[in-house]
Every structure is written in C-alpha cells, then in structure tokens.
mmCIF file of C-alpha atoms in Angstrom:
data_model
loop_
_atom_site.group_PDB
_atom_site.id
_atom_site.type_symbol
_atom_site.label_atom_id
_atom_site.label_comp_id
_atom_site.label_asym_id
_atom_site.label_seq_id
_atom_site.Cartn_x
_atom_site.Cartn_y
_atom_site.Cartn_z
ATOM 1 C CA MET N 1133 30.307 125.685 110.550
ATOM 2 C CA GLU N 1134 29.629 129.310 109.183
ATOM 3 C CA ARG N 1135 31.811 132.039 110.431
ATOM 4 C CA GLU N 1136 30.051 134.589 112.661
ATOM 5 C CA GLU N 1137 29.949 138.286 111.607
ATOM 6 C CA GLY N 1138 32.989 140.175 112.888
ATOM 7 C CA GLU N 1139 35.106 137.036 113.653
ATOM 8 C CA THR N 1140 38.457 137.258 112.235
ATOM 9 C CA THR N 1141 40.530 134.421 110.831
ATOM 10 C CA THR N 1142 44.323 134.280 111.470
ATOM 11 C CA ILE N 1143 46.310 132.593 108.824
ATOM 12 C CA GLY N 1144 49.876 131.236 109.774
ATOM 13 C CA VAL N 1145 52.554 131.828 107.304
ATOM 14 C CA VAL N 1146 55.453 129.372 107.420
ATOM 15 C CA THR N 1147 58.772 130.797 106.341
ATOM 16 C CA ALA N 1148 61.259 128.409 104.976
ATOM 17 C CA ALA N 1149 64.815 128.487 106.335
ATOM 18 C CA PRO N 1150 67.427 129.450 103.989
ATOM 19 C CA ALA N 1151 69.237 126.393 102.482
ATOM 20 C CA LYS N 1152 72.731 125.791 103.296
ATOM 21 C CA SER N 1153 75.152 126.368 100.473
ATOM 22 C CA ALA N 1154 75.979 122.955 99.144
ATOM 23 C CA THR N 1155 79.589 121.762 98.645
ATOM 24 C CA PRO N 1156 80.528 122.305 94.948
ATOM 25 C CA ILE N 1157 80.359 119.273 92.891
ATOM 26 C CA TYR N 1158 83.091 118.714 90.551
ATOM 27 C CA SER N 1159 83.611 116.111 87.823
ATOM 28 C CA LEU N 1160 86.380 114.912 85.738
ATOM 29 C CA SER N 1161 86.576 115.567 81.916
ATOM 30 C CA PHE N 1162 87.365 112.534 79.617
ATOM 31 C CA TRP N 1163 90.849 114.123 78.891
ATOM 32 C CA GLU N 1164 91.577 114.509 82.515
ATOM 33 C CA VAL N 1165 90.768 110.838 83.157
ATOM 34 C CA THR N 1166 92.792 110.021 80.079
ATOM 35 C CA ALA N 1167 95.771 111.980 81.374
ATOM 36 C CA ALA N 1168 95.832 110.433 84.874
ATOM 37 C CA SER N 1169 95.374 106.906 83.249
ATOM 38 C CA GLY N 1170 98.299 107.654 80.999
ATOM 39 C CA VAL N 1171 100.453 108.410 84.165
ATOM 40 C CA VAL N 1172 99.582 105.077 85.609
ATOM 41 C CA LEU N 1173 100.261 103.181 82.402
ATOM 42 C CA GLY N 1174 103.642 105.072 82.120
ATOM 43 C CA PHE N 1175 104.755 103.848 85.515
ATOM 44 C CA LEU N 1176 103.593 100.313 84.809
ATOM 45 C CA LEU N 1177 105.512 100.321 81.492
ATOM 46 C CA GLY N 1178 108.668 101.367 83.359
ATOM 47 C CA LEU N 1179 108.270 98.542 85.761
ATOM 48 C CA VAL N 1180 107.654 95.962 83.131
ATOM 49 C CA CYS N 1181 110.915 97.072 81.324
ATOM 50 C CA VAL N 1182 112.922 96.602 84.486
ATOM 51 C CA TYR N 1183 111.460 93.276 85.110
ATOM 52 C CA LEU N 1184 112.190 92.110 81.467
ATOM 53 C CA THR N 1185 116.000 93.105 81.979
ATOM 54 C CA MET N 1186 116.304 91.006 85.203
ATOM 55 C CA PRO N 1187 117.307 87.392 85.172
ATOM 56 C CA GLN N 1188 114.830 84.521 85.385
ATOM 57 C CA SER N 1189 114.048 83.948 88.989
ATOM 58 C CA ASP N 1190 111.385 83.660 91.526
ATOM 59 C CA TYR N 1191 110.303 87.150 92.316
ATOM 60 C CA SER N 1192 107.457 86.404 94.517
ATOM 61 C CA PHE N 1193 109.109 88.562 97.243
ATOM 62 C CA LEU N 1194 108.527 91.665 95.254
ATOM 63 C CA LYS N 1195 105.496 93.487 96.835
ATOM 64 C CA LEU N 1196 104.955 96.584 98.703
ATOM 65 C CA PRO N 1197 106.068 96.168 102.280
ATOM 66 C CA ARG N 1198 103.408 96.751 105.014
ATOM 67 C CA ASN N 1199 105.266 95.909 108.022
ATOM 68 C CA LEU N 1200 108.848 95.340 109.136
ATOM 69 C CA GLU N 1201 108.662 91.729 108.486
ATOM 70 C CA ASP N 1202 107.763 92.200 104.911
ATOM 71 C CA LEU N 1203 110.533 94.823 104.549
ATOM 72 C CA GLN N 1204 113.219 92.431 105.968
ATOM 73 C CA ILE N 1205 112.240 89.766 103.490
ATOM 74 C CA LEU N 1206 112.425 92.354 100.601
ATOM 75 C CA ARG N 1207 115.778 93.499 101.854
ATOM 76 C CA ASP N 1208 117.383 90.212 102.210
ATOM 77 C CA ASN N 1209 116.201 89.191 98.644
ATOM 78 C CA LEU N 1210 117.171 92.442 96.763
ATOM 79 C CA GLU N 1211 120.652 92.433 98.347
ATOM 80 C CA ILE N 1212 121.522 89.626 95.934
ATOM 81 C CA TYR N 1213 120.774 91.550 92.896
ATOM 82 C CA THR N 1214 122.034 94.978 94.124
ATOM 83 C CA SER N 1215 125.688 94.419 93.275
ATOM 84 C CA ASP N 1216 125.135 92.815 89.764
ATOM 85 C CA TYR N 1217 122.009 94.598 88.766
ATOM 86 C CA THR N 1218 122.413 97.895 90.390
ATOM 87 C CA ILE N 1219 120.927 100.050 87.677
ATOM 88 C CA GLN N 1220 117.832 97.895 87.402
ATOM 89 C CA VAL N 1221 117.363 97.928 91.261
ATOM 90 C CA LEU N 1222 117.740 101.680 91.406
ATOM 91 C CA VAL N 1223 115.241 102.359 88.440
ATOM 92 C CA GLY N 1224 112.751 100.064 89.832
ATOM 93 C CA TYR N 1225 113.126 101.691 93.314
ATOM 94 C CA CYS N 1226 112.684 104.934 91.808
ATOM 95 C CA LEU N 1227 109.748 104.225 89.886
ATOM 96 C CA VAL N 1228 107.927 102.444 92.809
ATOM 97 C CA TYR N 1229 108.770 105.341 95.224
ATOM 98 C CA VAL N 1230 107.616 108.047 92.723
ATOM 99 C CA PHE N 1231 104.420 105.983 91.947
ATOM 100 C CA MET N 1232 103.627 105.738 95.677
ATOM 101 C CA GLN N 1233 104.094 109.409 96.268
ATOM 102 C CA THR N 1234 102.196 110.358 93.120
ATOM 103 C CA PHE N 1235 99.012 108.362 93.936
ATOM 104 C CA MET N 1236 99.376 108.894 97.816
ATOM 105 C CA ILE N 1237 99.906 105.148 98.516
ATOM 106 C CA PRO N 1238 101.006 104.681 102.195
ATOM 107 C CA GLY N 1239 104.328 102.934 102.866
ATOM 108 C CA THR N 1240 106.999 105.329 101.737
ATOM 109 C CA VAL N 1241 108.666 105.160 105.114
ATOM 110 C CA PHE N 1242 109.287 101.415 104.364
ATOM 111 C CA MET N 1243 110.964 102.453 101.100
ATOM 112 C CA SER N 1244 113.194 104.957 102.937
ATOM 113 C CA LEU N 1245 114.329 102.424 105.394
ATOM 114 C CA LEU N 1246 115.022 99.987 102.474
ATOM 115 C CA ALA N 1247 117.308 102.558 100.817
ATOM 116 C CA GLY N 1248 119.296 102.784 104.030
ATOM 117 C CA ALA N 1249 119.511 99.106 104.230
ATOM 118 C CA LEU N 1250 120.575 98.585 100.508
ATOM 119 C CA PHE N 1251 122.660 101.709 99.818
ATOM 120 C CA GLY N 1252 123.955 103.194 103.167
ATOM 121 C CA VAL N 1253 123.347 106.635 104.494
ATOM 122 C CA VAL N 1254 124.795 108.966 101.908
ATOM 123 C CA LYS N 1255 123.559 107.160 98.731
ATOM 124 C CA GLY N 1256 120.320 106.187 100.513
ATOM 125 C CA MET N 1257 119.659 109.844 101.553
ATOM 126 C CA ALA N 1258 120.313 111.206 98.025
ATOM 127 C CA LEU N 1259 117.957 108.451 96.614
ATOM 128 C CA VAL N 1260 115.220 109.155 99.158
ATOM 129 C CA VAL N 1261 115.309 113.026 98.957
ATOM 130 C CA SER N 1262 115.328 113.029 95.115
ATOM 131 C CA THR N 1263 112.613 110.323 94.601
ATOM 132 C CA ALA N 1264 110.525 111.834 97.166
ATOM 133 C CA THR N 1265 110.747 115.394 95.779
ATOM 134 C CA ALA N 1266 110.201 113.852 92.311
ATOM 135 C CA GLY N 1267 107.135 111.980 93.632
ATOM 136 C CA ALA N 1268 105.643 115.073 95.463
ATOM 137 C CA SER N 1269 106.224 117.057 92.150
ATOM 138 C CA SER N 1270 104.388 114.495 90.202
ATOM 139 C CA CYS N 1271 101.559 114.555 92.775
ATOM 140 C CA TYR N 1272 101.457 118.319 92.642
ATOM 141 C CA PHE N 1273 101.116 118.538 88.820
ATOM 142 C CA LEU N 1274 98.705 115.665 88.817
ATOM 143 C CA SER N 1275 96.532 117.358 91.427
ATOM 144 C CA LYS N 1276 96.647 120.500 89.440
ATOM 145 C CA LEU N 1277 94.978 118.616 86.753
ATOM 146 C CA ILE N 1278 92.490 116.532 88.638
ATOM 147 C CA GLY N 1279 92.822 117.089 92.371
ATOM 148 C CA ARG N 1280 90.070 119.482 93.130
ATOM 149 C CA PRO N 1281 87.193 116.981 93.428
ATOM 150 C CA LEU N 1282 89.435 114.791 95.713
ATOM 151 C CA LEU N 1283 90.267 117.588 98.031
ATOM 152 C CA PHE N 1284 86.655 118.843 98.333
ATOM 153 C CA SER N 1285 85.394 115.403 99.029
ATOM 154 C CA LEU N 1286 88.232 114.282 101.451
ATOM 155 C CA TRP N 1287 89.551 117.397 103.321
ATOM 156 C CA PRO N 1288 87.330 120.415 102.910
ATOM 157 C CA ASP N 1289 87.972 121.934 106.203
ATOM 158 C CA LYS N 1290 91.734 121.426 106.013
ATOM 159 C CA LEU N 1291 91.640 122.993 102.568
ATOM 160 C CA VAL N 1292 89.963 126.087 103.890
ATOM 161 C CA PHE N 1293 92.600 126.447 106.547
ATOM 162 C CA PHE N 1294 95.488 125.818 104.367
ATOM 163 C CA GLN N 1295 94.182 128.392 101.637
ATOM 164 C CA ASP N 1296 93.815 131.083 104.454
ATOM 165 C CA GLN N 1297 97.288 130.444 105.891
ATOM 166 C CA VAL N 1298 98.869 130.592 102.417
ATOM 167 C CA ALA N 1299 97.033 133.794 101.661
ATOM 168 C CA ARG N 1300 98.233 135.401 104.854
ATOM 169 C CA ARG N 1301 101.878 134.393 104.262
ATOM 170 C CA LYS N 1302 102.459 135.264 100.734
ATOM 171 C CA ASP N 1303 105.608 137.277 101.538
ATOM 172 C CA ARG N 1304 107.208 134.573 103.599
ATOM 173 C CA LEU N 1305 105.754 131.629 101.997
ATOM 174 C CA LEU N 1306 108.778 129.468 101.608
ATOM 175 C CA ASN N 1307 109.438 129.779 105.433
ATOM 176 C CA TYR N 1308 105.875 128.501 106.083
ATOM 177 C CA MET N 1309 106.009 125.617 103.561
ATOM 178 C CA LEU N 1310 109.358 124.626 105.243
ATOM 179 C CA PHE N 1311 107.715 124.671 108.598
ATOM 180 C CA LEU N 1312 104.992 122.438 107.365
ATOM 181 C CA ARG N 1313 107.517 119.908 105.903
ATOM 182 C CA LEU N 1314 109.582 119.715 108.992
ATOM 183 C CA THR N 1315 106.569 119.490 111.538
ATOM 184 C CA PRO N 1316 103.390 117.276 111.746
ATOM 185 C CA THR N 1317 101.161 120.350 111.343
ATOM 186 C CA LEU N 1318 99.582 119.035 108.176
ATOM 187 C CA PRO N 1319 100.251 115.761 106.506
ATOM 188 C CA ASN N 1320 102.627 115.563 103.683
ATOM 189 C CA THR N 1321 100.121 113.863 101.440
ATOM 190 C CA PHE N 1322 97.640 116.623 101.933
ATOM 191 C CA ILE N 1323 100.392 119.356 101.221
ATOM 192 C CA ASN N 1324 101.269 117.759 98.018
ATOM 193 C CA VAL N 1325 97.787 117.611 96.760
ATOM 194 C CA ALA N 1326 96.460 120.879 98.185
ATOM 195 C CA SER N 1327 99.484 123.181 97.130
ATOM 196 C CA PRO N 1328 98.544 123.646 93.511
ATOM 197 C CA ILE N 1329 94.788 124.288 94.402
ATOM 198 C CA VAL N 1330 95.642 127.014 96.820
ATOM 199 C CA ASP N 1331 98.164 128.674 94.587
ATOM 200 C CA VAL N 1332 101.467 127.770 95.964
ATOM 201 C CA PRO N 1333 104.076 128.360 93.268
ATOM 202 C CA TYR N 1334 105.955 125.301 92.146
ATOM 203 C CA HIS N 1335 109.438 126.799 92.771
ATOM 204 C CA ILE N 1336 108.507 127.476 96.368
ATOM 205 C CA PHE N 1337 106.785 123.981 96.769
ATOM 206 C CA PHE N 1338 109.993 122.315 95.104
ATOM 207 C CA LEU N 1339 112.424 124.075 97.419
ATOM 208 C CA ALA N 1340 110.427 123.497 100.587
ATOM 209 C CA THR N 1341 109.987 119.920 99.661
ATOM 210 C CA PHE N 1342 113.660 119.291 98.758
ATOM 211 C CA ILE N 1343 115.005 120.974 101.904
ATOM 212 C CA GLY N 1344 112.254 120.116 104.272
ATOM 213 C CA LEU N 1345 112.466 116.295 103.625
ATOM 214 C CA ILE N 1346 116.339 116.139 104.408
ATOM 215 C CA PRO N 1347 116.135 115.885 108.303
ATOM 216 C CA ALA N 1348 113.287 113.106 108.293
ATOM 217 C CA ALA N 1349 115.019 111.213 105.468
ATOM 218 C CA PHE N 1350 118.358 111.182 107.470
ATOM 219 C CA VAL N 1351 116.575 109.721 110.537
ATOM 220 C CA THR N 1352 114.746 107.042 108.515
ATOM 221 C CA VAL N 1353 117.811 105.962 106.254
ATOM 222 C CA ARG N 1354 119.950 105.881 109.069
ATOM 223 C CA ALA N 1355 117.570 103.452 110.760
ATOM 224 C CA GLY N 1356 117.588 101.245 107.740
ATOM 225 C CA LEU N 1357 121.151 100.298 108.546
ATOM 226 C CA ALA N 1358 119.941 98.603 111.630
ATOM 227 C CA LEU N 1359 116.771 97.306 110.193
ATOM 228 C CA GLY N 1360 116.926 94.017 112.213
ATOM 229 C CA GLU N 1361 116.978 95.763 115.490
ATOM 230 C CA LEU N 1362 113.812 97.815 114.727
ATOM 231 C CA LYS N 1363 110.585 96.416 116.689
ATOM 232 C CA SER N 1364 108.179 98.872 115.362
ATOM 233 C CA LEU N 1365 108.016 102.202 113.324
ATOM 234 C CA GLY N 1366 107.767 103.879 116.678
ATOM 235 C CA ASP N 1367 111.420 103.297 117.261
ATOM 236 C CA LEU N 1368 112.317 105.373 114.353
ATOM 237 C CA TYR N 1369 111.140 108.784 116.047
ATOM 238 C CA ASP N 1370 112.270 108.895 119.650
ATOM 239 C CA PHE N 1371 111.941 112.049 121.638
ATOM 240 C CA SER N 1372 115.250 113.521 120.644
ATOM 241 C CA SER N 1373 114.507 113.133 116.846
ATOM 242 C CA MET N 1374 111.110 114.712 117.221
ATOM 243 C CA ALA N 1375 112.388 117.438 119.235
ATOM 244 C CA THR N 1376 115.148 118.268 116.752
ATOM 245 C CA LEU N 1377 112.720 118.267 113.790
ATOM 246 C CA CYS N 1378 110.304 120.534 115.640
ATOM 247 C CA LEU N 1379 113.317 122.978 116.553
ATOM 248 C CA ILE N 1380 114.272 122.957 112.909
ATOM 249 C CA GLY N 1381 110.569 123.739 111.966
ATOM 250 C CA VAL N 1382 110.385 126.638 114.538
ATOM 251 C CA LEU N 1383 113.633 128.048 113.258
ATOM 252 C CA SER N 1384 112.241 127.990 109.844
ATOM 253 C CA VAL N 1385 109.315 130.436 110.613
ATOM 254 C CA THR N 1386 111.418 132.655 112.846
ATOM 255 C CA PRO N 1387 112.128 135.202 110.124
ATOM 256 C CA THR N 1388 108.203 135.474 109.379
ATOM 257 C CA LEU N 1389 107.550 136.076 113.090
ATOM 258 C CA ILE N 1390 110.312 138.768 113.483
ATOM 259 C CA SER N 1391 109.090 140.467 110.321
ATOM 260 C CA LYS N 1392 105.589 140.610 111.623
ATOM 261 C CA LYS N 1393 106.541 141.877 114.991
ATOM 262 C CA LYS N 1394 108.405 144.687 113.363
ATOM 263 C CA ALA N 1395 105.464 145.512 111.122
#
C-alpha cells in the first residue's frame, strides 16, 4: 500500500542492554600444572618410602578415615606399630596430614583425634599444630602458583569479601587473621587458598595459623584420648568449648577495635 502524502513513519530503535562483565577466566600454564603434579608425586614417593621400611603385613586397614568407626579401626591397628616403628608412623602421619591440608581433602579432624589417641595430649598437640601449619603453608604457596582459577570458580563472593576486609585491616592484619582462625567466620580451607591471592604476607599467615590453631587442636587431641566414648563429631565441640574459642577470637581483635575507636 502506498503511503499518503504528509503521512509520517515512526521507526522504533531498540537499544541493547549493556552486557554484564564476565567473570575473568584463568587457565593454568604447562609449568604450573607440572609444578602441582610434582608436589603430588613428592608426597606419594614419601609414602612409598615409608611403606617399604615397614614389616610385611596386611595393611588393608590403611585408609583415610571418614567416620569414627574407621578411625577406631585405624587406631587399634596403628597402636601395634607405634612403639616399634615410631619414626615410620610419625613420618607417614605427617605426610598424610600435610597432603590433606595442601589439597583441601576433608577429614583432618579425624587425623587430629588419631594424634591424641596414639601420642597423648602434649605430643599429639605438637604434632597436630606443626603438621597443620606446614600443610596450610604448603597450600598457601601452591595457591599462590595455581589457586586463582579455583577461587574465582568456587568462592567469588567470599573472595571479594575477604579482599575488602584484608585491605581495611592492613595495620592490624595479624589480629584479624587470628580472629578468623579462632572463629568460624570463614572456613580454614578458604583462608589457606585465598590468603596469597589477597596479598596476606606469609609471616602474618604463618603466625596466625600457628597460634590460632592451638585452642582447637587442644580440644580435638584431648578428645582423642577417649576416642571410644565419642558418638559423633558433635561431641567434640560442646557449648563451653565453642564459647571459649569465640571469646579468644573476640579478644584477638580487641586491639583493632580500640585503635579504631581512638582514631
């Protein structure tokens, strides 16, 4: 149909909405993958060396415990070897604990209970705190190498929150990191992986980890002495234990709060 003279035509223009900024995509280089694989092979080689120095026997009980029943079976069998093959048991324990911490494998609470059951409170605490700190440090440096893709894919929101909190507390960062270790504000696994990405200096990370893990390690290792009486992991952290840990956490950030108030 022809348009009549004087008739106007309106043309609608559709404006495209601005595209949302995409989450940055990171890929690992060949050397980064090679380095991570080398760490895995190093742990496996260490475990093989420990195995070769042990007497010939049935070691089918050797597996990562996933519940208290598995842990009791592991404890009952390892007690036989602890007195005669103390070095091998210690080295094997340390390698497994550090490996689990490095690669964020759940179940380190069972390893802490096992330390108390096999070595007592004092030796067990020293073992747990040292291996947990070593494992967290190993995770810190491995994350510095290849952790950025994992963080942005698993915990993007937590990473932004953590980065903001660290930037605000540069002057009292040790107090803040102690608070995180002593309270369930952020998971320890996330703290290990995210700390190098948000520029937490290693010496602060190390001190906060070593000191901050002591109270929880004491609770868990002591519970390992009475492993047979535990019905569930919930028995570890009763109200008094949790209240004590939270109180210590609050005390750790009190200097930061006081300095802010004065400022």
